[in-house]
Coordinates of C-alpha atoms in Angstrom, one line a residue:
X1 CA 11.3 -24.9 30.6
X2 CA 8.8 -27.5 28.9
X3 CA 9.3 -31.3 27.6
X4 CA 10.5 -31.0 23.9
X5 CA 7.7 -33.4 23.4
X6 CA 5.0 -30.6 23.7
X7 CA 6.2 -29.1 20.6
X8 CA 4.9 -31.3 17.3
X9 CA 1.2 -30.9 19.4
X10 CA 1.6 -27.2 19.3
X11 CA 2.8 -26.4 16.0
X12 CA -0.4 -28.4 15.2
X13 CA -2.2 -26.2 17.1
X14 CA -0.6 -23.0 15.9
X15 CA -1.0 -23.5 12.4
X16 CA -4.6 -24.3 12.2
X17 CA -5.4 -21.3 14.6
X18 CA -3.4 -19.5 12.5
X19 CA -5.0 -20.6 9.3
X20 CA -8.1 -22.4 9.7
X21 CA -9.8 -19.5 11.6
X22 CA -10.9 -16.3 10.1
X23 CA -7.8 -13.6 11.6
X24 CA -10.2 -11.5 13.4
X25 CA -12.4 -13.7 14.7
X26 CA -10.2 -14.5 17.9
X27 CA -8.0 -13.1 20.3
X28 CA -4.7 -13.0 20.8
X29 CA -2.7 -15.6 21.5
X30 CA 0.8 -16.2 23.6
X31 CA 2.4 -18.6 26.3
X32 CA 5.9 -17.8 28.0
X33 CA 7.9 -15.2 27.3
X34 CA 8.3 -15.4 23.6
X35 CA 8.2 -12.0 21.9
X36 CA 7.1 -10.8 18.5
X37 CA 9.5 -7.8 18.5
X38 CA 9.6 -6.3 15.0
X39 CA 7.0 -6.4 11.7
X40 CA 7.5 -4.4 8.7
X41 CA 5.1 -5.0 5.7
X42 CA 6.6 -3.5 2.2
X43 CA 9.6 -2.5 4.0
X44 CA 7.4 0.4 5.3
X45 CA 6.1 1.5 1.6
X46 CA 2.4 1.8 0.8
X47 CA 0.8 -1.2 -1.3
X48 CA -0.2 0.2 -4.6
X49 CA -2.6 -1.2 -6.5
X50 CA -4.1 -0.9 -10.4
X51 CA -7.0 -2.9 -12.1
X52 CA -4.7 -5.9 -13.5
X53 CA -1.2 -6.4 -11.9
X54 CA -0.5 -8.5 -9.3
X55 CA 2.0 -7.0 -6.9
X56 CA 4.8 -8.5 -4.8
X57 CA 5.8 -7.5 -1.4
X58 CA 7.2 -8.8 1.6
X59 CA 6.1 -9.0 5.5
X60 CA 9.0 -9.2 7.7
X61 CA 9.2 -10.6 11.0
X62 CA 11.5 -10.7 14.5
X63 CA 10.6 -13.3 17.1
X64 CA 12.7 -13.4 20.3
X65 CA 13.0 -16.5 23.1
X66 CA 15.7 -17.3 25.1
X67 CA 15.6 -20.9 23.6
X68 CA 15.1 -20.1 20.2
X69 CA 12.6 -19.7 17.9
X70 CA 11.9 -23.3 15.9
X71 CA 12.5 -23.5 12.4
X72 CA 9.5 -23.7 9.6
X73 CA 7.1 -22.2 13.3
X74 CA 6.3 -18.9 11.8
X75 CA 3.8 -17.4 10.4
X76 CA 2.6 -13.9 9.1
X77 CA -0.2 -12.8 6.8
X78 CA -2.6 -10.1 5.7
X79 CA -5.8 -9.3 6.2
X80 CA -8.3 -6.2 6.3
X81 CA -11.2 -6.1 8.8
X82 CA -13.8 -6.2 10.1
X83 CA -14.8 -9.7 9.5
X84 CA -18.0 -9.8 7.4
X85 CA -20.5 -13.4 7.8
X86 CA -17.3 -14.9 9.5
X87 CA -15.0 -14.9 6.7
X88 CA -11.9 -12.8 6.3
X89 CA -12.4 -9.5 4.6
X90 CA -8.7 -9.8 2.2
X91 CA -6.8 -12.1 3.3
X92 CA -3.5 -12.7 1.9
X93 CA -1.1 -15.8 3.0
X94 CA 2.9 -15.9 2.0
X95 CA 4.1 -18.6 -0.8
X96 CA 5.8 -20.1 1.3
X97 CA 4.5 -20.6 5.2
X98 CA 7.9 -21.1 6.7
X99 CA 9.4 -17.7 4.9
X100 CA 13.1 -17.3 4.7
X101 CA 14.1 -17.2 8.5
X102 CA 17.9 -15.9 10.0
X103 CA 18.7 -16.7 13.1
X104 CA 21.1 -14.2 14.5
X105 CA 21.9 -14.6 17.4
X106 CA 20.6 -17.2 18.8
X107 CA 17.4 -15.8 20.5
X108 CA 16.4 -14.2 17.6
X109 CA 15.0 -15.2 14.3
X110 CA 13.9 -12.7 11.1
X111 CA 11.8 -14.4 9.1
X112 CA 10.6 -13.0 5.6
X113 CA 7.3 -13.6 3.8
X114 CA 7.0 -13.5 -0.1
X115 CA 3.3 -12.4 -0.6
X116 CA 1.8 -11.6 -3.7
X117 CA -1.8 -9.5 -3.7
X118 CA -3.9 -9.7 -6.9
X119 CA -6.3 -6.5 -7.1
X120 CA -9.3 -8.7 -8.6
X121 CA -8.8 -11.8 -5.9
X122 CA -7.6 -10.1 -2.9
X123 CA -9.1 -6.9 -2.1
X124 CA -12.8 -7.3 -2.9
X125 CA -13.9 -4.1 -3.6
X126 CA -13.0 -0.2 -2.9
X127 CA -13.9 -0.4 0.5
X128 CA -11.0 -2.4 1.1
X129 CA -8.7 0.8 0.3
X130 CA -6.9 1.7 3.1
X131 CA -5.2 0.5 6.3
X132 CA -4.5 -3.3 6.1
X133 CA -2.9 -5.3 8.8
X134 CA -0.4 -7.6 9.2
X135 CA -0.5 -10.9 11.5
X136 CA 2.1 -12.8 13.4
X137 CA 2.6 -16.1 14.7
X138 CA 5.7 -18.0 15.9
X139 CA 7.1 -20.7 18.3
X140 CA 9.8 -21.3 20.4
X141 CA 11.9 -24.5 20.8
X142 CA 11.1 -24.7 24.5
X143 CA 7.1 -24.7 23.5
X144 CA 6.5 -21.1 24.1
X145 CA 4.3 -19.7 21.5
X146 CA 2.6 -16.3 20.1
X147 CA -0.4 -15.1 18.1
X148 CA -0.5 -11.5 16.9
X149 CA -3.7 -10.7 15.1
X150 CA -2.6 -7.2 15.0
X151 CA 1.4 -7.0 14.4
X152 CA 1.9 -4.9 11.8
X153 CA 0.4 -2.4 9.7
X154 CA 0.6 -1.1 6.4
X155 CA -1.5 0.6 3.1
X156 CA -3.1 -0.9 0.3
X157 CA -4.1 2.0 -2.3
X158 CA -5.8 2.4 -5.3
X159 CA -3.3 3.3 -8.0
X160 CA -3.8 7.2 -9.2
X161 CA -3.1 8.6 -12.5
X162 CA -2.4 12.2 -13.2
X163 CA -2.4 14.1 -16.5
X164 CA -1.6 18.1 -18.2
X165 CA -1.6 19.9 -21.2
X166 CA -0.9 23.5 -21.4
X167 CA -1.9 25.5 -24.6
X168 CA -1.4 27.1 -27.0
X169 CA 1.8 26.4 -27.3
X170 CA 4.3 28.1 -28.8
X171 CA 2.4 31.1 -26.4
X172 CA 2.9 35.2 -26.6
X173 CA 4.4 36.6 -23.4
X174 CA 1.1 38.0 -21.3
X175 CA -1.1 35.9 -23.4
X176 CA -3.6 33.1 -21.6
X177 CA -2.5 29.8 -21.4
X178 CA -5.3 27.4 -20.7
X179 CA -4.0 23.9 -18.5
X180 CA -6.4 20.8 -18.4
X181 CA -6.2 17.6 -16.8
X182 CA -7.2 14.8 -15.4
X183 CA -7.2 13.0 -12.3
X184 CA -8.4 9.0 -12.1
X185 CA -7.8 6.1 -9.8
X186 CA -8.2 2.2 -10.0
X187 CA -11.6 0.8 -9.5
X188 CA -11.5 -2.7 -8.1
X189 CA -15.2 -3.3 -8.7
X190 CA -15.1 -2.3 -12.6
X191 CA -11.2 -2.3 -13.1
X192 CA -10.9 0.3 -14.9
X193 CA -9.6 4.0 -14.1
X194 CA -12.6 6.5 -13.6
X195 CA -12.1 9.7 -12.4
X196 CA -11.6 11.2 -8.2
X197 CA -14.1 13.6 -8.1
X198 CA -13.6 17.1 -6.3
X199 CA -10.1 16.0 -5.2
X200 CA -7.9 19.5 -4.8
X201 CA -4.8 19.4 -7.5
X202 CA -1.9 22.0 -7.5
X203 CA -0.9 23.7 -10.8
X204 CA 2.5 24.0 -10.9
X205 CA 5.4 26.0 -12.6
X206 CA 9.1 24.9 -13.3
X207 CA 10.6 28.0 -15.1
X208 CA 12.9 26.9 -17.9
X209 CA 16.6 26.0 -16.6
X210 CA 15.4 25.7 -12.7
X211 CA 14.9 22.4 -11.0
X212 CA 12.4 23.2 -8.5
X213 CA 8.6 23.6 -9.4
X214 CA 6.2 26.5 -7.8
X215 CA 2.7 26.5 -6.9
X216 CA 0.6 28.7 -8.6
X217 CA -3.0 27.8 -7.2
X218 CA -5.5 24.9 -6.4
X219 CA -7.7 23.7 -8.5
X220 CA -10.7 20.8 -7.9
X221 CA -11.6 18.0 -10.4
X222 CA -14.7 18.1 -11.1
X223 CA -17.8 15.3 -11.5
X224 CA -15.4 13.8 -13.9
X225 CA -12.0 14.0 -12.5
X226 CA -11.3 16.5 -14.9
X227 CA -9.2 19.6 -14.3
X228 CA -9.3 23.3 -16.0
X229 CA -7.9 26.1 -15.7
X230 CA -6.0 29.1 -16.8
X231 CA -2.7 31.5 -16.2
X232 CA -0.2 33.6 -17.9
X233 CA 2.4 33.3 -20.0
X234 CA 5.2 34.7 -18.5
X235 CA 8.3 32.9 -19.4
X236 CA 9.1 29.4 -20.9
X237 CA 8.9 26.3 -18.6
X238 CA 7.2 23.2 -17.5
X239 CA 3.7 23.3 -16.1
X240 CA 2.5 20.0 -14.2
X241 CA -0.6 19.2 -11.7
X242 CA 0.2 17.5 -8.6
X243 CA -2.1 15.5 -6.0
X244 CA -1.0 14.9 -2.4
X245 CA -2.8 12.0 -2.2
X246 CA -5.7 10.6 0.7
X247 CA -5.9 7.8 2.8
X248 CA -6.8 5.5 -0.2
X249 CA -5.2 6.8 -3.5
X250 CA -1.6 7.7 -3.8
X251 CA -0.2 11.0 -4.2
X252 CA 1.1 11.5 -7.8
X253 CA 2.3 14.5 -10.3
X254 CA 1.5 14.7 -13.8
X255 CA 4.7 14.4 -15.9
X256 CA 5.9 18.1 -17.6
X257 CA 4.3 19.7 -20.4
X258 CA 6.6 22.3 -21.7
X259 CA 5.6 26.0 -22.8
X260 CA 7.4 28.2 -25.2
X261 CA 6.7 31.5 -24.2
X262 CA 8.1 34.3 -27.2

C-alpha cells in the first residue's frame, strides 16, 4: 500500500507520458498490480472512412485494482505506427480525457472515450489504411499505475462504393444480358473516389420472389475499377456485384438492378 500523497505527482506523471510523448516511442508502462483487463474500440466494428465525414466512435476501457481505480486517471487513444521523424503517425485523442467512467464494483472501473476521426486531419494518407491501435492508461487510488501502448486493436478503412446495371431490359428469355459496374474506394490524399483496380467482384442473381442471391461467376475490375460482363437471360430477377472486401477497403454489394425477362 502507498501514501495517498504519491498520487497528484503521478497523475502528473501519467498524463504527460501519456500525451506529451509520441505513443510508440516508449515502452510500456505499469507499477503494482493494477490491470488493464478489457479494450474495445467501435464496439468491435471496423472504422469506415469516406473523403469528407468525420466519424464518431468510442474506445472502451476496464481497469481493475483492489483499491480502486481514481476518478478523471484514465486515459485511451489511437494511433497507427510506426512512428515516422518522432511524431505520431494518426493519432487520435477522446473529447474528453477523463471519459465517462462506472465503477462497478468497486475494483473495477469502465471508462468510455468519445473520439471523433476526420479522414483529411487524422489519417494522413492511404498508407494509414488498415490495423490501428488502441492505447491505455489508468491509475489506482493506492498509486499503482499502467501504460498500455498496445491495448486494443481495431480497423480504419477506406470507404468502398459498389455499382450494376444489367441490360437491356425488358430482355428475351435466352437472350444476352450484358452487366457493368464499378468498383471505387476513398482516397485520402485526393478525396475523392477513384477506382480499386483488379479487385475480384461476384455477379450475383436473386431470381424473382426468392430472398437469397446466387453466384454466377467472378469478375476483376479493371485499370479503372470498372466491371463487364455478360449472362443469360433466364428468368426475371435482381442481379447485383458484390466485393468481400481486403484488409483496407470494406466489403460492399451493389444495390439490385431488376431484369424483366419475357
Amino acid at each position: 500500500m502507498r501514501h495517498r500523497t504519491t498520487v497528484p505527482a503521478l497523475a502528473a506523471a501519467l498524463a504527460l507520458s501519456a500525451l506529451a510523448v509520441p505513443v510508440a516511442a516508449h515502452a510500456d508502462q505499469s507499477r503494482g498490480d493494477i490491470k488493464i483487463a478489457k479494450v474495445v474500440v467501435n464496439g468491435g466494428k471496423d472504422i469506415v472512412l469516406g473523403t469528407t465525414e468525420v466519424k464518431k466512435f468510442t474506445i472502451v476501457v476496464t481497469a481493475v485494482d483492489d483499491s480502486g481505480i481514481e476518478t478523471g486517471s484514465t486515459l485511451a487513444t489511437l494511433w497507427h505506427g510506426p512512428v515516422r521523424n518522432g511524431d505520431p503517425y494518426g493519432f487520435v485523442f477522446p473529447e474528453k480525457m477523463a471519459g465517462a467512467c462506472v465503477t462497478s464494483p468497486r475494483t473495477t472501473t469502465t471508462c468510455t472515450y468519445t473520439m471523433k476521426i476526420n479522414p483529411r486531419i487524422h489519417v494522413e494518407d492511404n498508407t494509414t489504411a488498415g490495423t490501428w491501435t488502441a492505447s491505455a492508461a489508468a491509475m489506482s487510488y493506492d498509486g499503482d499505475y499502467i501504460h498500455r501502448d498496445n491495448a486494443g486493436k481495431a480497423k480504419v478503412l477506406r470507404n468502398s462504393r459498389l455499382t450494376v446495371n444489367a441490360s437491356p431490359e425488358p430482355v428475351k428469355r435466352g437472350r444476352t444480358i450484358t452487366v457493368t459496374g464499378a468498383l471505387t474506394r476513398a482516397n485520402w490524399e485526393t478525396y475523392k473516389y477513384a477506382g480499386y483496380t483488379k479487385q475480384s467482384v461476384k455477379l450475383q442473381f436473386k431470381k424473382k420472389g426468392s430472398s437469397t442471391y446466387t453466384t454466377l461467376k467472378t469478375v476483376k475490375t479493371d485499370s479503372k475499377g470498372n466491371l463487364k460482363t455478360t449472362t443469360k437471360a433466364t428468368a426475371d430477377g435482381y442481379f447485383r456485384y458484390s466485393f468481400a472486401g481486403t484488409s483496407t477497403t470494406p466489403a460492399v454489394s451493389s444495390t439490385a438492378d431488376y431484369v424483366d425477362v419475357k
